[in-house]
Coordinates of C-alpha atoms in Angstrom, one line a residue:
M36 CA -4.0 35.7 -3.0
A37 CA -6.9 34.4 -4.7
G38 CA -6.0 33.0 -8.1
A39 CA -9.4 32.7 -9.8
G40 CA -9.1 36.3 -11.4
M41 CA -5.7 35.7 -12.9
T42 CA -5.5 35.4 -16.7
G43 CA -2.7 35.0 -19.3
L44 CA -2.6 34.8 -23.1
S45 CA -1.0 32.2 -25.3
F46 CA -1.7 30.0 -28.3
T47 CA -0.8 26.8 -30.1
R48 CA -1.5 26.5 -33.7
L49 CA -2.5 23.1 -35.3
G50 CA -2.6 23.3 -39.1
D51 CA -5.0 26.1 -39.9
A52 CA -6.8 26.0 -36.7
Y53 CA -6.0 27.3 -33.2
F54 CA -6.7 25.3 -30.1
T55 CA -8.4 27.1 -27.1
V56 CA -7.7 25.6 -23.8
V57 CA -9.8 26.5 -20.5
P58 CA -9.8 24.3 -17.4
G59 CA -12.1 21.3 -18.0
R60 CA -12.5 21.6 -21.7
A61 CA -11.0 22.5 -25.1
V62 CA -12.6 24.4 -28.1
W63 CA -11.5 24.6 -31.6
S64 CA -11.4 28.0 -33.3
R65 CA -10.3 29.0 -36.7
S66 CA -10.8 32.6 -36.3
R67 CA -9.1 33.4 -33.0
Q68 CA -5.2 34.4 -33.2
R69 CA -4.9 34.6 -29.4
I70 CA -6.1 32.2 -26.8
E71 CA -6.8 32.8 -23.2
F72 CA -5.5 30.3 -20.4
R73 CA -7.1 30.9 -17.3
M74 CA -4.3 30.5 -14.6
A75 CA -4.1 28.7 -11.4
E76 CA -7.3 28.6 -9.2
I77 CA -6.6 28.6 -5.5
E78 CA -8.7 27.9 -2.7
L79 CA -6.8 29.2 0.3
S80 CA -7.0 27.6 3.9
A81 CA -7.0 30.4 6.5
A82 CA -5.0 27.8 8.7
V83 CA -2.2 27.3 6.3
A84 CA 0.5 30.1 5.5
D85 CA -0.1 31.7 2.0
R86 CA 3.3 31.0 0.2
F87 CA 2.1 31.9 -3.3
A88 CA 3.5 34.5 -5.3
S89 CA 2.4 35.6 -8.7
L90 CA 4.7 37.3 -11.3
D91 CA 4.1 38.4 -14.9
W92 CA 6.8 37.7 -17.4
S93 CA 5.8 40.5 -19.5
D94 CA 6.9 42.7 -16.7
R95 CA 10.5 41.5 -17.1
A96 CA 11.2 43.7 -20.1
A97 CA 11.5 46.8 -17.9
D98 CA 14.3 45.5 -15.9
P99 CA 15.3 42.0 -16.6
S100 CA 17.9 41.7 -13.7
A101 CA 15.7 43.0 -11.1
F102 CA 12.7 40.8 -12.3
D103 CA 15.1 37.7 -12.3
A104 CA 16.4 38.6 -8.8
G105 CA 13.0 38.8 -7.4
L106 CA 11.8 35.6 -8.9
I107 CA 15.0 33.8 -7.3
R108 CA 14.4 35.7 -3.9
H109 CA 10.8 34.3 -3.9
Y110 CA 11.8 30.8 -4.9
E111 CA 14.8 30.5 -2.3
A112 CA 12.3 31.7 0.2
G113 CA 10.2 28.8 -0.3
D114 CA 7.3 30.4 -2.2
I115 CA 5.1 28.9 -4.9
V116 CA 5.9 31.2 -7.9
L117 CA 3.1 31.4 -10.5
L118 CA 4.5 32.7 -13.7
R119 CA 2.0 34.7 -15.9
H120 CA 2.4 34.9 -19.6
P121 CA 5.3 32.4 -19.5
P122 CA 7.7 32.3 -22.3
F123 CA 7.1 28.8 -23.4
S124 CA 4.8 27.2 -26.0
V125 CA 3.2 23.9 -25.9
D126 CA 2.1 21.6 -28.5
F127 CA -0.9 20.2 -26.4
E128 CA -2.3 18.3 -29.5
V129 CA 0.7 15.9 -29.9
L130 CA 1.4 15.5 -26.1
N131 CA -2.2 14.7 -25.2
R132 CA -2.4 11.9 -27.7
V133 CA 0.3 9.9 -25.6
S134 CA -0.5 8.3 -22.4
F135 CA 1.6 5.4 -20.4
P136 CA 0.0 2.9 -18.0
A137 CA -0.7 4.2 -14.4
G138 CA 1.8 3.1 -11.8
R139 CA 5.2 4.2 -10.5
A140 CA 7.2 2.2 -12.8
H141 CA 6.7 4.8 -15.7
Q142 CA 5.5 7.9 -13.7
K143 CA 8.7 9.8 -14.2
L144 CA 10.7 9.4 -17.4
T145 CA 13.6 11.5 -18.4
D146 CA 13.6 13.4 -21.7
R147 CA 16.6 11.2 -22.9
F148 CA 14.7 8.0 -22.1
L149 CA 11.9 9.5 -24.2
T150 CA 14.0 10.8 -27.0
Y151 CA 16.7 8.0 -27.2
P152 CA 14.7 4.9 -26.2
K153 CA 16.6 1.7 -25.6
L154 CA 14.3 -0.3 -27.8
Y155 CA 16.6 -3.5 -27.7
R156 CA 15.0 -3.9 -24.1
R157 CA 11.6 -5.8 -24.2
E158 CA 10.1 -3.6 -21.4
V159 CA 10.8 -0.5 -23.4
R160 CA 9.6 -1.6 -26.5
Q161 CA 6.2 -2.6 -25.0
L162 CA 5.9 0.6 -23.2
F163 CA 6.4 2.4 -26.4
R164 CA 3.9 0.2 -28.2
E165 CA 1.3 1.2 -25.6
G166 CA 2.1 4.9 -25.8
F167 CA 2.4 5.2 -29.7
G168 CA 1.1 1.9 -31.2
S169 CA 2.6 1.8 -34.7
D170 CA 2.4 5.4 -35.4
V171 CA 5.9 6.2 -36.2
F172 CA 5.0 9.9 -37.4
L173 CA 3.3 10.5 -33.9
Y174 CA 6.5 9.5 -32.1
R175 CA 8.5 11.7 -34.4
R176 CA 6.4 14.7 -33.6
F177 CA 6.4 13.8 -30.1
R178 CA 10.2 13.4 -29.8
R179 CA 10.7 16.8 -31.3
E180 CA 8.4 18.5 -28.8
V181 CA 9.9 16.6 -25.9
K182 CA 13.4 17.6 -27.0
R183 CA 12.4 21.4 -27.7
L184 CA 10.5 21.9 -24.5
S185 CA 13.2 20.1 -22.6
D186 CA 15.9 22.5 -24.1
D187 CA 13.9 25.5 -23.5
L188 CA 13.5 24.8 -19.8
R189 CA 17.4 24.5 -19.5
R190 CA 17.9 27.8 -21.4
F191 CA 15.2 29.5 -19.2
A192 CA 16.8 28.4 -16.0
C193 CA 20.2 29.6 -17.1
T194 CA 18.5 33.0 -18.1
I195 CA 16.7 33.7 -15.0
A196 CA 19.4 32.5 -12.5
P197 CA 22.6 33.5 -14.2
S198 CA 24.6 33.0 -10.9
Y199 CA 23.6 29.4 -10.3
R200 CA 26.1 26.8 -11.0
F201 CA 24.2 23.8 -12.3
L202 CA 25.5 20.5 -11.4
K203 CA 23.0 18.6 -13.4
Q204 CA 20.0 19.8 -15.6
G205 CA 17.7 16.7 -15.6
V206 CA 14.3 17.1 -17.1
S207 CA 11.5 14.5 -16.4
W208 CA 8.0 13.9 -18.1
R209 CA 4.9 12.4 -16.8
F210 CA 2.3 10.6 -19.1
T211 CA 0.6 8.6 -16.3
P212 CA -2.7 9.3 -14.4
T213 CA -1.6 10.4 -10.9
G214 CA -3.2 10.8 -7.6
P215 CA -4.3 11.2 -5.0
E216 CA -0.9 10.4 -3.4
G217 CA -1.4 11.8 0.1
L218 CA 0.5 14.8 1.8
H219 CA 4.3 14.6 1.8
V220 CA 7.4 16.6 1.6
D221 CA 9.8 15.6 -1.0
Y222 CA 13.3 14.4 -0.3
F223 CA 16.1 13.0 -2.6
R224 CA 18.3 10.1 -2.0
R225 CA 21.5 12.0 -2.7
P226 CA 23.0 12.6 0.6
E227 CA 24.8 15.9 -0.6
D228 CA 23.7 19.4 0.6
L229 CA 22.4 20.6 -2.9
H230 CA 20.0 23.2 -3.9
Y231 CA 17.3 22.0 -6.3
F232 CA 15.7 24.4 -8.9
R233 CA 12.3 23.1 -10.0
I234 CA 9.9 24.5 -12.7
F235 CA 6.9 22.7 -13.7
I236 CA 4.5 23.0 -16.6
N237 CA 1.1 21.3 -16.8
V238 CA 1.0 20.0 -20.4
D239 CA -2.3 18.2 -20.0
L240 CA -5.6 19.4 -21.2
Q241 CA -7.1 19.2 -18.0
P242 CA -6.2 20.9 -14.8
R243 CA -3.5 19.6 -12.5
V244 CA -4.9 19.6 -8.8
W245 CA -2.4 19.9 -6.0
T246 CA -3.1 20.4 -2.4
V247 CA -0.5 22.3 -0.1
G248 CA -0.1 21.9 3.6
P249 CA 2.2 23.5 6.0
P250 CA 5.6 24.5 5.2
L251 CA 8.7 22.5 6.3
P252 CA 9.9 24.7 9.2
E253 CA 6.3 24.7 10.7
L254 CA 6.2 20.9 10.3
I255 CA 9.5 20.4 12.2
A256 CA 8.1 22.7 15.0
R257 CA 4.9 20.8 15.4
F258 CA 5.9 17.3 15.0
A259 CA 9.5 17.1 16.1
E260 CA 8.5 14.9 19.2
E261 CA 6.1 12.7 17.3
A262 CA 8.7 12.2 14.4
G263 CA 11.7 11.8 16.8
L264 CA 13.5 14.5 15.2
G265 CA 15.8 15.0 18.3
E266 CA 17.9 12.1 17.5
L267 CA 18.4 13.7 13.8
A268 CA 20.0 16.9 15.0
S269 CA 22.9 16.6 12.7
A270 CA 21.4 14.7 10.0
P271 CA 21.0 15.8 6.4
S272 CA 17.6 17.4 5.4
N273 CA 16.7 14.3 3.3
Q274 CA 16.6 12.0 6.5
V275 CA 14.5 14.6 8.3
C276 CA 11.8 14.9 5.4
H277 CA 11.7 11.1 5.1
R278 CA 11.1 10.8 9.0
L279 CA 8.3 13.2 8.6
N280 CA 6.6 11.3 5.7
K281 CA 6.9 8.1 7.6
R282 CA 6.0 9.1 11.1
V283 CA 3.8 12.0 10.5
F284 CA 2.2 12.0 7.1
D285 CA 1.7 8.2 6.7
R286 CA -0.5 8.6 9.9
I287 CA -2.4 11.7 8.6
N288 CA -3.0 10.3 5.1
A289 CA -4.8 7.3 6.6
Q290 CA -7.3 9.7 8.1
P291 CA -9.9 11.8 6.5
R292 CA -8.6 14.7 4.6
S293 CA -9.7 17.2 7.1
A294 CA -7.1 15.8 9.4
M295 CA -4.8 18.6 8.1
D296 CA -5.5 21.9 6.7
R297 CA -4.3 22.5 3.1
H298 CA -4.8 24.8 0.1
T299 CA -6.1 23.5 -3.2
V300 CA -4.5 24.5 -6.3
R301 CA -6.0 23.7 -9.9
F302 CA -3.1 24.5 -12.3
A303 CA -4.7 25.0 -15.7
P304 CA -3.3 23.7 -19.0
G305 CA -0.1 25.7 -19.8
D306 CA 0.5 26.9 -16.3
V307 CA 4.0 27.1 -15.2
W308 CA 5.1 27.2 -11.5
L309 CA 8.5 27.3 -9.8
Y310 CA 8.5 25.4 -6.2
E311 CA 11.0 23.9 -3.9
T312 CA 9.1 20.7 -3.2
R313 CA 11.0 20.0 0.1
L314 CA 10.2 23.2 1.6
N315 CA 6.3 22.8 1.6
S316 CA 4.2 19.7 2.2
H317 CA 2.1 19.0 -0.7
E318 CA 0.0 16.4 -2.8
I319 CA -0.8 15.6 -6.3
F320 CA -4.5 15.1 -6.0
S321 CA -4.9 14.4 -9.7
G322 CA -3.1 15.0 -13.0
H323 CA -2.0 13.3 -16.1
R324 CA 0.6 15.0 -18.2
L325 CA 3.7 17.3 -16.8
V326 CA 7.1 18.4 -17.5
A327 CA 9.3 19.3 -14.6
T328 CA 13.0 20.1 -14.0
D329 CA 15.2 18.3 -11.6
F330 CA 18.3 20.7 -11.6
Y331 CA 21.0 20.3 -9.0
V332 CA 22.6 23.6 -8.1
D333 CA 25.8 24.3 -5.9
P334 CA 24.3 25.9 -3.0
A335 CA 27.3 28.3 -2.7
S336 CA 26.1 30.0 -5.9
M337 CA 22.5 30.7 -4.5
Q338 CA 21.5 34.3 -4.1
N339 CA 21.3 33.5 -0.4
P340 CA 23.0 30.5 0.6
S341 CA 21.6 30.5 4.2
R342 CA 18.1 29.6 2.7
R343 CA 19.2 26.2 1.4
V344 CA 17.1 23.4 2.6
D345 CA 19.8 21.8 4.9
A346 CA 20.5 25.1 6.4
Q347 CA 17.0 25.9 7.3
V348 CA 16.5 22.4 8.6
E349 CA 19.6 22.8 11.0
E350 CA 18.2 26.1 12.1
C351 CA 14.8 24.6 13.0
L352 CA 16.3 21.6 14.9
R353 CA 18.3 23.9 17.1
R354 CA 15.4 25.9 18.2

């Protein structure tokens, strides 16, 4: 599925002007009432499985239950779901006035950290000085936007996945320059057999560029011997993903990028995508501002519990 031809409509009003956003540039317009976002541009590699699925939120009106079920079916299958005409608004002007220093220390910040900062801690005070200076009014607008959009994401997840029993609904924000970080599969330190529900929105005025490599089942089949996965036959999926990162991707990422085939995706400003980041290898090649969900779900409440990551990994290791 080539993404270059996909378009969506949305707008953000700033005072009496409207902000037009297209990949790579932003244009002011006082006359336009609707603003076109060019959606993700995808360069597909013929050697990598095409796991992209495009759904249009405006189609949901005809049959909400069927639309929601189809979206969740794609997600649980490991597809990267691109959501056209998403039901979110973003105050780009406020969010793009804020930036934090590069580095892993502040790469992912929870909405609670940002909206209820522990300013009695010196390192937190210093971070907020770097992000906001002495502009209290900027922080107040920023705080309202972070809280509003975080709450919108939580409500959205409950709407489209009514059967999911959410055990945690964390939302994290990125305001640091990121990438390139190298291909990897995500793993989470919690040992429980959990389903993760992840939604991403690019809230930056520049595209967020990812590369996407082979899916997890293919990685297990191709690199089982090199990664020593035979000794992890009954291990949680997190251990298998960690082993693939250390023994396979550390080697691959030290080589030229041609060492592993991959798709390249440029998520435009305002793009929304849903993606189980343990099921496909991927890399943040470049990006700055993003909001993402970190939702834990009881796997028994999935549409198809046999598609949970631990079950898929167990099946692959038995082959």
